[in-house]
Coordinates of C-alpha atoms in Angstrom, one line a residue:
Chain A
X23 CA 80.8 59.1 122.2
X24 CA 79.5 55.9 120.6
X25 CA 81.7 53.0 119.5
X26 CA 81.5 54.0 115.8
X27 CA 82.7 57.5 116.6
X28 CA 85.4 56.1 118.8
X29 CA 86.7 53.9 116.1
X30 CA 86.7 56.7 113.5
X31 CA 88.3 59.1 116.0
X32 CA 91.1 56.6 116.7
X33 CA 91.5 55.9 113.0
X34 CA 91.9 59.5 112.1
X35 CA 94.3 60.1 114.9
X36 CA 96.2 57.0 113.8
X37 CA 96.3 58.2 110.2
X38 CA 97.5 61.7 111.3
X39 CA 100.3 60.3 113.4
X40 CA 101.4 57.9 110.7
X41 CA 101.4 60.6 108.2
X42 CA 103.4 62.9 110.5
X43 CA 105.9 60.2 111.3
X44 CA 106.2 59.1 107.7
X45 CA 106.7 62.5 106.3
X46 CA 109.1 63.6 109.0
X47 CA 111.1 60.5 108.4
X48 CA 111.0 61.1 104.7
X49 CA 112.9 64.3 105.2
X50 CA 112.7 65.8 101.8
X51 CA 115.5 68.4 101.7
X52 CA 114.9 68.3 98.0
X53 CA 116.8 70.1 95.3
X54 CA 116.9 73.7 94.1
X55 CA 114.1 74.8 91.9
X56 CA 114.1 74.0 88.2
X57 CA 112.6 76.2 85.6
X58 CA 111.3 73.5 83.3
X59 CA 109.7 71.5 86.0
X60 CA 108.3 74.7 87.5
X61 CA 106.6 75.7 84.2
X62 CA 104.9 72.3 84.2
X63 CA 103.9 72.4 87.9
X64 CA 102.6 76.0 87.4
X65 CA 100.5 74.9 84.5
X66 CA 99.3 71.7 86.3
X67 CA 98.4 73.2 89.7
X68 CA 97.4 76.8 89.6
X69 CA 94.3 76.5 87.4
X70 CA 92.9 73.7 89.5
X71 CA 91.3 76.4 91.7
X72 CA 91.7 79.8 90.0
X73 CA 92.6 81.6 86.8
X74 CA 96.3 81.6 86.1
X75 CA 98.1 84.6 87.4
X76 CA 100.8 86.1 85.2
X77 CA 104.4 85.8 86.4
X78 CA 104.7 89.6 85.8
X79 CA 102.1 90.3 88.3
X80 CA 104.5 90.2 91.2
X81 CA 108.1 90.9 92.0
X82 CA 110.5 88.1 93.0
X83 CA 110.2 88.8 96.7
X84 CA 106.4 88.9 96.5
X85 CA 106.3 85.6 94.6
X86 CA 108.4 84.0 97.3
X87 CA 105.7 84.7 99.9
X88 CA 102.8 84.0 97.6
X89 CA 104.2 80.6 96.5
X90 CA 104.7 79.6 100.2
X91 CA 101.0 80.4 100.7
X92 CA 100.0 78.4 97.7
X93 CA 102.1 75.5 98.8
X94 CA 99.9 75.3 101.9
X95 CA 96.6 76.0 100.2
X96 CA 97.1 73.8 97.2
X97 CA 98.8 70.8 98.8
X98 CA 102.0 71.3 96.8
X99 CA 105.2 69.5 97.8
X100 CA 108.2 71.6 98.8
X101 CA 109.9 70.6 95.5
X102 CA 106.9 71.7 93.5
X103 CA 106.9 75.0 95.3
X104 CA 110.6 75.6 94.7
X105 CA 110.2 74.7 91.0
X106 CA 107.2 77.0 90.5
X107 CA 109.0 79.8 92.3
X108 CA 112.0 79.5 90.0
X109 CA 109.8 79.6 87.0
X110 CA 107.9 82.6 88.2
X111 CA 111.0 84.6 89.2
X112 CA 112.6 83.8 85.9
X113 CA 109.6 84.8 83.9
X114 CA 108.5 88.1 85.5
Chain B
X25 CA 148.2 134.3 68.1
X26 CA 150.5 134.5 65.0
X27 CA 153.7 132.4 65.3
X28 CA 155.9 135.4 64.5
X29 CA 154.5 137.3 67.4
X30 CA 155.2 134.3 69.8
X31 CA 158.8 134.2 68.4
X32 CA 159.2 138.0 69.1
X33 CA 158.0 137.7 72.7
X34 CA 160.4 134.7 73.3
X35 CA 163.3 136.8 72.0
X36 CA 162.3 139.7 74.3
X37 CA 162.2 137.3 77.3
X38 CA 165.6 135.8 76.2
X39 CA 164.0 132.3 76.4
X40 CA 166.3 130.4 74.2
X41 CA 164.4 127.1 74.5
X42 CA 161.2 128.7 73.4
X43 CA 163.0 130.5 70.6
X44 CA 164.3 127.1 69.4
X45 CA 160.9 125.4 69.5
X46 CA 159.0 128.2 67.8
X47 CA 161.6 128.5 65.1
X48 CA 161.4 124.8 64.4
X49 CA 157.6 124.9 64.3
X50 CA 157.8 127.9 61.9
X51 CA 159.8 126.0 59.4
X52 CA 158.1 122.6 59.7
X53 CA 154.4 122.6 58.7
X54 CA 153.9 119.1 59.9
X55 CA 155.2 119.9 63.4
X56 CA 153.0 122.9 63.4
X57 CA 150.0 120.8 62.5
X58 CA 150.7 118.4 65.3
X59 CA 151.0 121.2 67.8
X60 CA 147.8 122.7 66.6
X61 CA 146.0 119.4 67.0
X62 CA 147.4 119.0 70.5
X63 CA 146.3 122.5 71.4
X64 CA 142.7 121.8 70.1
X65 CA 142.6 118.4 71.9
X66 CA 143.5 119.6 75.4
X67 CA 139.9 120.7 76.2
X68 CA 138.6 117.3 75.0
X69 CA 140.9 115.4 77.3
X70 CA 139.6 117.4 80.2
X71 CA 136.0 116.7 79.2
X72 CA 136.7 113.0 78.9
X73 CA 138.1 113.0 82.5
X74 CA 134.8 114.6 83.7
X75 CA 132.8 111.9 81.8
X76 CA 134.8 109.2 83.4
X77 CA 134.1 110.5 86.8
X78 CA 130.4 110.6 86.0
X79 CA 130.4 107.1 84.7
X80 CA 132.2 105.9 87.8
X81 CA 129.6 107.6 90.0
X82 CA 126.8 106.1 88.0
X83 CA 128.3 102.6 88.3
X84 CA 128.6 103.0 92.1
X85 CA 125.0 104.1 92.3
X86 CA 124.0 101.2 90.1
X87 CA 125.9 98.8 92.4
X88 CA 124.0 100.3 95.4
X89 CA 120.7 99.9 93.6
X90 CA 121.3 96.3 92.7
X91 CA 122.4 95.5 96.2
X92 CA 119.2 97.1 97.5
X93 CA 117.0 95.3 95.0
X94 CA 118.5 92.0 96.1
X95 CA 118.2 92.6 99.8
X96 CA 115.1 90.4 99.9
X97 CA 117.2 87.4 99.1
X98 CA 119.3 87.7 102.2
X99 CA 116.8 89.0 104.7
X100 CA 115.2 86.5 107.1
X101 CA 111.6 87.8 106.7
X102 CA 109.5 88.7 103.7
X103 CA 106.2 90.4 103.9
X104 CA 103.4 90.5 101.4
X105 CA 99.9 92.1 101.6
X106 CA 97.4 90.4 99.3
X107 CA 93.7 89.6 99.4
X108 CA 90.5 90.4 97.5
X109 CA 87.6 92.7 97.4
X110 CA 84.1 92.6 95.9
X111 CA 81.1 94.8 95.3
X112 CA 77.8 93.1 94.5
X113 CA 74.3 94.1 93.3
X114 CA 71.2 92.0 94.1
X115 CA 67.7 92.3 92.5
X116 CA 65.3 89.8 94.0
X117 CA 61.9 89.2 92.3
X118 CA 60.3 89.9 95.6
X119 CA 61.8 92.8 97.5
X120 CA 64.0 95.7 96.9
X121 CA 67.1 95.6 94.8
X122 CA 70.2 96.9 96.4
X123 CA 73.9 97.3 96.1
X124 CA 75.5 95.2 98.8
X125 CA 78.0 92.5 99.4
X126 CA 80.7 95.1 99.7
X127 CA 83.6 93.2 101.2
X128 CA 87.3 93.8 101.7
X129 CA 89.5 90.8 102.7
X130 CA 93.1 91.8 103.2
X131 CA 95.4 88.9 103.7
X132 CA 98.7 89.4 105.5
X133 CA 101.6 87.1 104.8
X134 CA 104.9 87.1 106.8
X135 CA 107.4 84.5 105.8
X136 CA 110.4 83.7 108.0
X137 CA 113.1 82.1 105.8
X138 CA 111.4 79.0 104.3
X139 CA 110.5 77.8 107.7
X140 CA 107.4 79.6 108.9
X141 CA 104.5 81.4 107.2
X142 CA 102.1 83.5 109.1
X143 CA 98.8 83.9 107.3
X144 CA 96.0 86.1 108.5
X145 CA 92.9 87.2 106.6
X146 CA 90.4 89.8 107.8
X147 CA 86.9 90.0 106.5
X148 CA 85.7 93.6 106.5
X149 CA 82.1 93.8 105.3
X150 CA 79.6 96.6 105.0
X151 CA 76.4 95.7 106.7
X152 CA 72.8 96.7 105.6
X153 CA 72.6 99.4 108.3
X154 CA 75.9 101.0 107.2
X155 CA 77.9 99.6 110.0
X156 CA 81.1 97.7 109.3
X157 CA 81.6 94.1 110.5
X158 CA 85.1 92.8 110.9
X159 CA 86.0 89.2 111.5
X160 CA 89.1 87.2 111.6
X161 CA 88.6 84.8 108.7
X162 CA 91.7 82.8 109.6
X163 CA 95.1 83.2 111.3
X164 CA 97.6 80.4 111.2
X165 CA 101.2 79.8 111.8
X166 CA 102.4 77.3 109.2
X167 CA 105.6 75.4 110.0
X168 CA 107.2 73.8 107.0
X169 CA 108.6 70.6 108.5
X170 CA 109.7 69.1 105.3
X171 CA 108.7 68.8 101.6
X172 CA 105.7 66.8 102.4
X173 CA 104.4 68.1 105.7
X174 CA 103.3 71.5 107.0
X175 CA 102.1 71.8 110.6
X176 CA 99.4 74.5 111.0
X177 CA 98.3 76.0 114.2
X178 CA 95.5 78.6 114.7
X179 CA 92.2 79.4 113.2
X180 CA 92.0 77.7 109.8
X181 CA 89.4 77.3 107.0
X182 CA 87.8 73.9 107.2
X183 CA 89.6 71.3 105.1
X184 CA 86.3 69.5 104.6
X185 CA 85.7 69.6 100.8
X186 CA 87.1 72.2 98.5
X187 CA 84.8 75.1 98.3
X188 CA 85.5 76.6 101.7
X189 CA 89.2 76.2 101.8
X190 CA 90.0 76.9 98.2
X191 CA 87.1 78.4 96.2
X192 CA 85.2 80.8 98.2
X193 CA 87.2 84.1 97.6
X194 CA 85.2 86.3 95.3
X195 CA 87.8 86.5 92.6
X196 CA 87.9 82.6 92.5
X197 CA 84.3 81.7 92.9
X198 CA 82.7 81.6 89.4
X199 CA 79.4 82.9 90.6
X200 CA 78.5 85.9 92.8
X201 CA 77.0 83.6 95.5
X202 CA 78.2 80.6 97.4
X203 CA 76.5 77.2 96.7
X204 CA 73.5 76.4 99.0
X205 CA 74.6 75.0 102.3
X206 CA 78.2 76.2 102.0
X207 CA 77.7 79.4 103.9
X208 CA 76.8 80.3 107.5
X209 CA 74.3 77.9 109.1
X210 CA 74.7 75.5 106.2
X211 CA 75.9 71.9 106.1
X212 CA 79.6 72.4 105.3
X213 CA 81.8 73.4 108.2
X214 CA 83.4 76.8 107.8
X215 CA 86.4 77.0 110.1
X216 CA 88.0 75.5 113.2
X217 CA 90.6 76.4 115.8
X218 CA 93.3 73.9 116.5
X219 CA 96.1 72.0 114.9
X220 CA 96.3 70.7 111.3
X221 CA 98.8 68.6 109.4
X222 CA 98.7 69.0 105.6
X223 CA 100.8 68.6 102.5
X224 CA 101.2 66.7 99.2
X225 CA 103.0 63.5 98.4
X226 CA 103.8 62.3 94.8
X227 CA 102.9 58.7 94.1
X228 CA 104.5 57.9 90.7
X229 CA 102.6 59.7 88.0
X230 CA 99.8 60.4 90.5
X231 CA 99.7 62.7 93.5
X232 CA 97.9 62.8 96.9
X233 CA 97.2 65.8 99.0
X234 CA 96.0 65.5 102.6
X235 CA 94.9 67.4 105.6
X236 CA 94.3 66.0 109.1
X237 CA 93.1 68.3 111.9
X238 CA 91.8 68.5 115.4
X239 CA 90.0 71.5 116.8
X240 CA 87.5 73.0 119.2
X241 CA 84.6 72.1 116.9
X242 CA 81.2 73.7 116.4
X243 CA 78.5 74.9 118.6
X244 CA 74.7 74.3 118.4
X245 CA 72.5 77.3 117.9
X246 CA 68.9 77.4 119.2
X247 CA 66.1 79.2 117.6
X248 CA 64.9 82.5 119.0
X249 CA 62.6 81.0 121.6
X250 CA 65.1 78.3 122.6
X251 CA 62.9 75.3 121.7
X252 CA 64.7 73.9 118.7
X253 CA 68.2 73.4 117.4
X254 CA 68.4 75.6 114.4
X255 CA 72.0 75.3 113.1
X256 CA 75.4 73.9 113.7
X257 CA 77.7 77.0 114.0
X258 CA 81.2 76.4 112.8
X259 CA 82.8 79.8 112.5
X260 CA 85.8 78.7 114.4
X261 CA 85.5 79.2 118.1
X262 CA 88.3 80.2 120.5
X263 CA 87.1 77.9 123.2
X264 CA 85.7 74.3 123.4
X265 CA 82.4 74.2 125.2
X266 CA 82.1 70.4 125.5
X267 CA 85.6 69.0 126.4
X268 CA 85.7 67.0 123.2
X269 CA 87.8 67.9 120.3
X270 CA 86.7 67.4 116.8
X271 CA 89.0 65.3 114.6
X272 CA 88.7 65.5 110.8
X273 CA 90.6 64.8 107.6
X274 CA 90.5 65.2 103.8
X275 CA 92.4 63.2 101.3
X276 CA 92.6 64.3 97.6
X277 CA 93.8 62.0 94.9
X278 CA 95.0 63.3 91.5
X279 CA 95.5 60.4 89.2
X280 CA 96.3 63.0 86.5
X281 CA 97.0 66.7 87.2
X282 CA 93.7 68.0 85.9
X283 CA 91.5 65.6 88.0
X284 CA 91.1 65.6 91.7
X285 CA 88.9 63.4 93.7
X286 CA 88.5 64.0 97.4
X287 CA 86.9 62.5 100.5
X288 CA 86.5 64.1 103.9
X289 CA 85.2 63.2 107.3
X290 CA 85.1 64.7 110.8
X291 CA 83.8 63.5 114.1
X292 CA 83.5 64.8 117.7
X293 CA 80.9 66.3 120.0
X294 CA 79.0 69.5 120.1
X295 CA 76.8 71.4 122.5
X296 CA 74.9 74.8 122.7
X297 CA 76.1 77.5 125.0
X298 CA 73.3 77.0 127.5
X299 CA 73.8 73.3 127.8
X300 CA 70.1 72.7 127.1
X301 CA 70.8 70.4 124.1
X302 CA 73.1 68.1 126.1
X303 CA 76.3 67.0 124.5
X304 CA 75.6 65.5 121.0
X305 CA 77.7 63.4 118.7
X306 CA 78.8 65.4 115.7
X307 CA 79.7 63.7 112.4
X308 CA 80.6 65.1 108.9
X309 CA 81.3 63.3 105.7
X310 CA 82.1 64.8 102.3
X311 CA 83.1 64.0 98.8
X312 CA 84.3 66.3 96.1
X313 CA 85.7 66.1 92.5
X314 CA 87.1 68.6 90.1
X315 CA 88.1 68.3 86.4
X316 CA 89.6 70.8 84.0
X317 CA 89.5 69.8 80.4
X318 CA 89.3 71.6 77.1
X319 CA 88.4 75.0 78.6
X320 CA 85.8 73.4 80.9
X321 CA 86.0 73.6 84.7
X322 CA 83.7 71.0 86.2
X323 CA 83.2 70.6 90.0
X324 CA 80.9 68.8 92.4
X325 CA 80.8 68.5 96.2
X326 CA 78.6 66.7 98.7
X327 CA 78.6 67.4 102.5
X328 CA 76.5 65.8 105.2
X329 CA 76.6 67.0 108.8
X330 CA 74.6 65.3 111.5
X331 CA 74.2 65.5 115.3
X332 CA 73.2 62.5 117.4
X333 CA 70.2 62.1 119.6
X334 CA 70.3 63.6 123.2
X335 CA 68.1 61.3 125.2
X336 CA 68.3 63.5 128.3
X337 CA 68.4 66.8 126.5
X338 CA 65.9 69.5 127.6
X339 CA 65.6 70.7 124.1
X340 CA 65.1 69.0 120.7
X341 CA 66.5 65.6 121.6
X342 CA 66.2 63.9 118.2
X343 CA 68.9 63.3 115.6
X344 CA 69.4 66.0 113.0
X345 CA 71.0 66.1 109.6
X346 CA 72.0 68.8 107.2
X347 CA 72.8 67.8 103.6
X348 CA 74.0 69.7 100.6
X349 CA 75.5 69.2 97.3
X350 CA 76.2 71.1 94.1
X351 CA 77.5 70.5 90.6
X352 CA 79.1 73.4 88.6
X353 CA 80.3 73.8 85.0
X354 CA 82.2 76.8 83.8
X355 CA 83.5 77.3 80.2
X356 CA 85.9 80.0 79.0
X357 CA 84.9 80.9 75.5
X358 CA 88.1 80.6 73.4
X359 CA 89.5 83.9 72.1
X360 CA 87.2 86.0 74.3
X361 CA 87.2 87.3 77.8
X362 CA 83.8 85.7 78.4
X363 CA 83.1 82.7 80.7
X364 CA 79.8 80.9 81.0
X365 CA 78.8 79.3 84.3
X366 CA 76.0 77.1 85.5
X367 CA 75.5 75.5 88.9
X368 CA 72.8 73.3 90.4
X369 CA 72.6 72.8 94.2
X370 CA 70.3 71.3 96.8
X371 CA 70.3 72.0 100.5
X372 CA 68.3 69.9 102.9
X373 CA 68.1 71.2 106.5
X374 CA 66.5 69.0 109.2
X375 CA 62.7 69.2 109.5
X376 CA 62.2 71.4 106.5
X377 CA 61.7 71.1 102.8
X378 CA 64.9 71.1 100.7
X379 CA 65.8 74.1 98.6
X380 CA 66.9 73.6 95.0
X381 CA 68.9 76.3 93.3
X382 CA 69.8 76.9 89.7
X383 CA 72.3 79.6 89.0
X384 CA 73.5 80.6 85.5
X385 CA 75.8 83.4 84.7
X386 CA 78.3 85.0 82.4
X387 CA 81.6 86.5 83.5
X388 CA 83.8 89.1 81.8
X389 CA 87.4 88.3 82.7
X390 CA 89.3 91.6 82.5
X391 CA 92.3 89.8 83.9
X392 CA 92.9 86.6 85.8
X393 CA 92.2 88.5 89.0
X394 CA 89.6 91.1 87.8
X395 CA 86.2 89.6 87.0
X396 CA 82.8 91.0 86.4
X397 CA 79.9 88.6 87.0
X398 CA 76.3 88.7 86.0
X399 CA 74.0 85.8 87.1
X400 CA 70.5 84.7 87.7
X401 CA 69.6 82.5 90.6
X402 CA 66.4 80.4 90.8
X403 CA 65.7 79.2 94.3
X404 CA 62.9 76.8 94.8
X405 CA 61.6 75.5 98.2
X406 CA 58.4 73.5 98.3
X407 CA 55.7 75.4 100.2
X408 CA 57.7 78.7 100.2
X409 CA 57.5 81.5 97.7
X410 CA 60.3 81.3 95.2
X411 CA 63.2 83.5 96.0
X412 CA 64.7 84.2 92.6
X413 CA 67.1 87.0 92.0
X414 CA 69.5 88.6 89.6
X415 CA 73.0 89.2 90.8
X416 CA 76.0 91.2 89.6
X417 CA 79.4 91.5 91.1
X418 CA 82.8 92.8 90.4
X419 CA 85.7 91.1 92.2
X420 CA 89.4 91.8 92.4
X421 CA 92.0 89.5 93.8
X422 CA 95.1 91.6 94.6

């Protein structure tokens, strides 16, 4: 491994450790989902990648798992995920 | 029965109380009317009792149904089967047209409380010879550490750029084909096996999403006669053949919700399975952008993968570079289920002429997750006969 790679390797590891430490420290227990915030987050985030799926497409329990998947895939915060879930479960 | 007859029978029995009551009724029309009403009403009272029992039973059943319907709220694990499927048709200018691209990608989701998500996608594909190929597209255990961090372990889609990790499913991809260089043996990494940290962090009105990972990394593939490095294979290997993990990251910035600008990089080492290439440096950089505005969906991505020189390599010791980029615009025509799409891409493999591709298409959006696509692809490589083709596909995300 050359010096340029070594520096980049170290930098990426440093960034990842810093991110992990920062975010773990930040905690983020958050609050319960909010319908209004959820409607906005749904509108803001889902169409960034795909056509908007109708709330009526899934049952409440299915949305629970689907939103967890989208939280990972779409880089959503936990709060955004809870808000969107509340909106979807209240609108289906 | 006539009242006089009742009175006579009471006298025969010597029932003085009955004689008194019946005599009273016979001389008081109002009392008689009340008695008649009571007599008529008795069967109704009995029916009402039956109705009440039925209602009680229904309510109990309803309570049981409601409790059952809400069980998912209290159980620890939820399961959901999702995924997508597609059937395609290809008509090349040179060669035979055929139905193909028949793929079925079930995705299994198991969520334990709000703590751990298991995600697994299989890719089941019908091959040209009629056999069925099955591959594990990804399998990860996602641990939700807090609102801003998820730790992922397993085989994951490469976080380099956007197409591979977010846009490649057939019901999401606006065209029937992937952009040049974003498939197998291309420039963009496909998958890796290792550990990943990812999440999103709000920054005032803006937002940042990130992914940082380390994994086994890719392998080099030689050509058929073993004299040349043909491709960097990045399908996500279950073992590291060069004792050097790849480390990579992507950061995406959203200054406003409908605009995302991303930058990616990865570095490590790679080697072929025979060891003939010697261990090579491996570097990837990428940039991507996406904007949704006024019915338009605009995207662009650039990825460059390169391997370093191998001074003591027995095979193909020089540096090599694979570059690709594409720009895409899609427009949903207001008030109709129609969507127009255009994409230009250019893929430059090492030691060969680049290929340029224009693809234009029109989609019929039956539903958000049911899309029929019709497209024409013009592929132009200098010195090679054009490989233009018409494509059709129907895709369903379930």
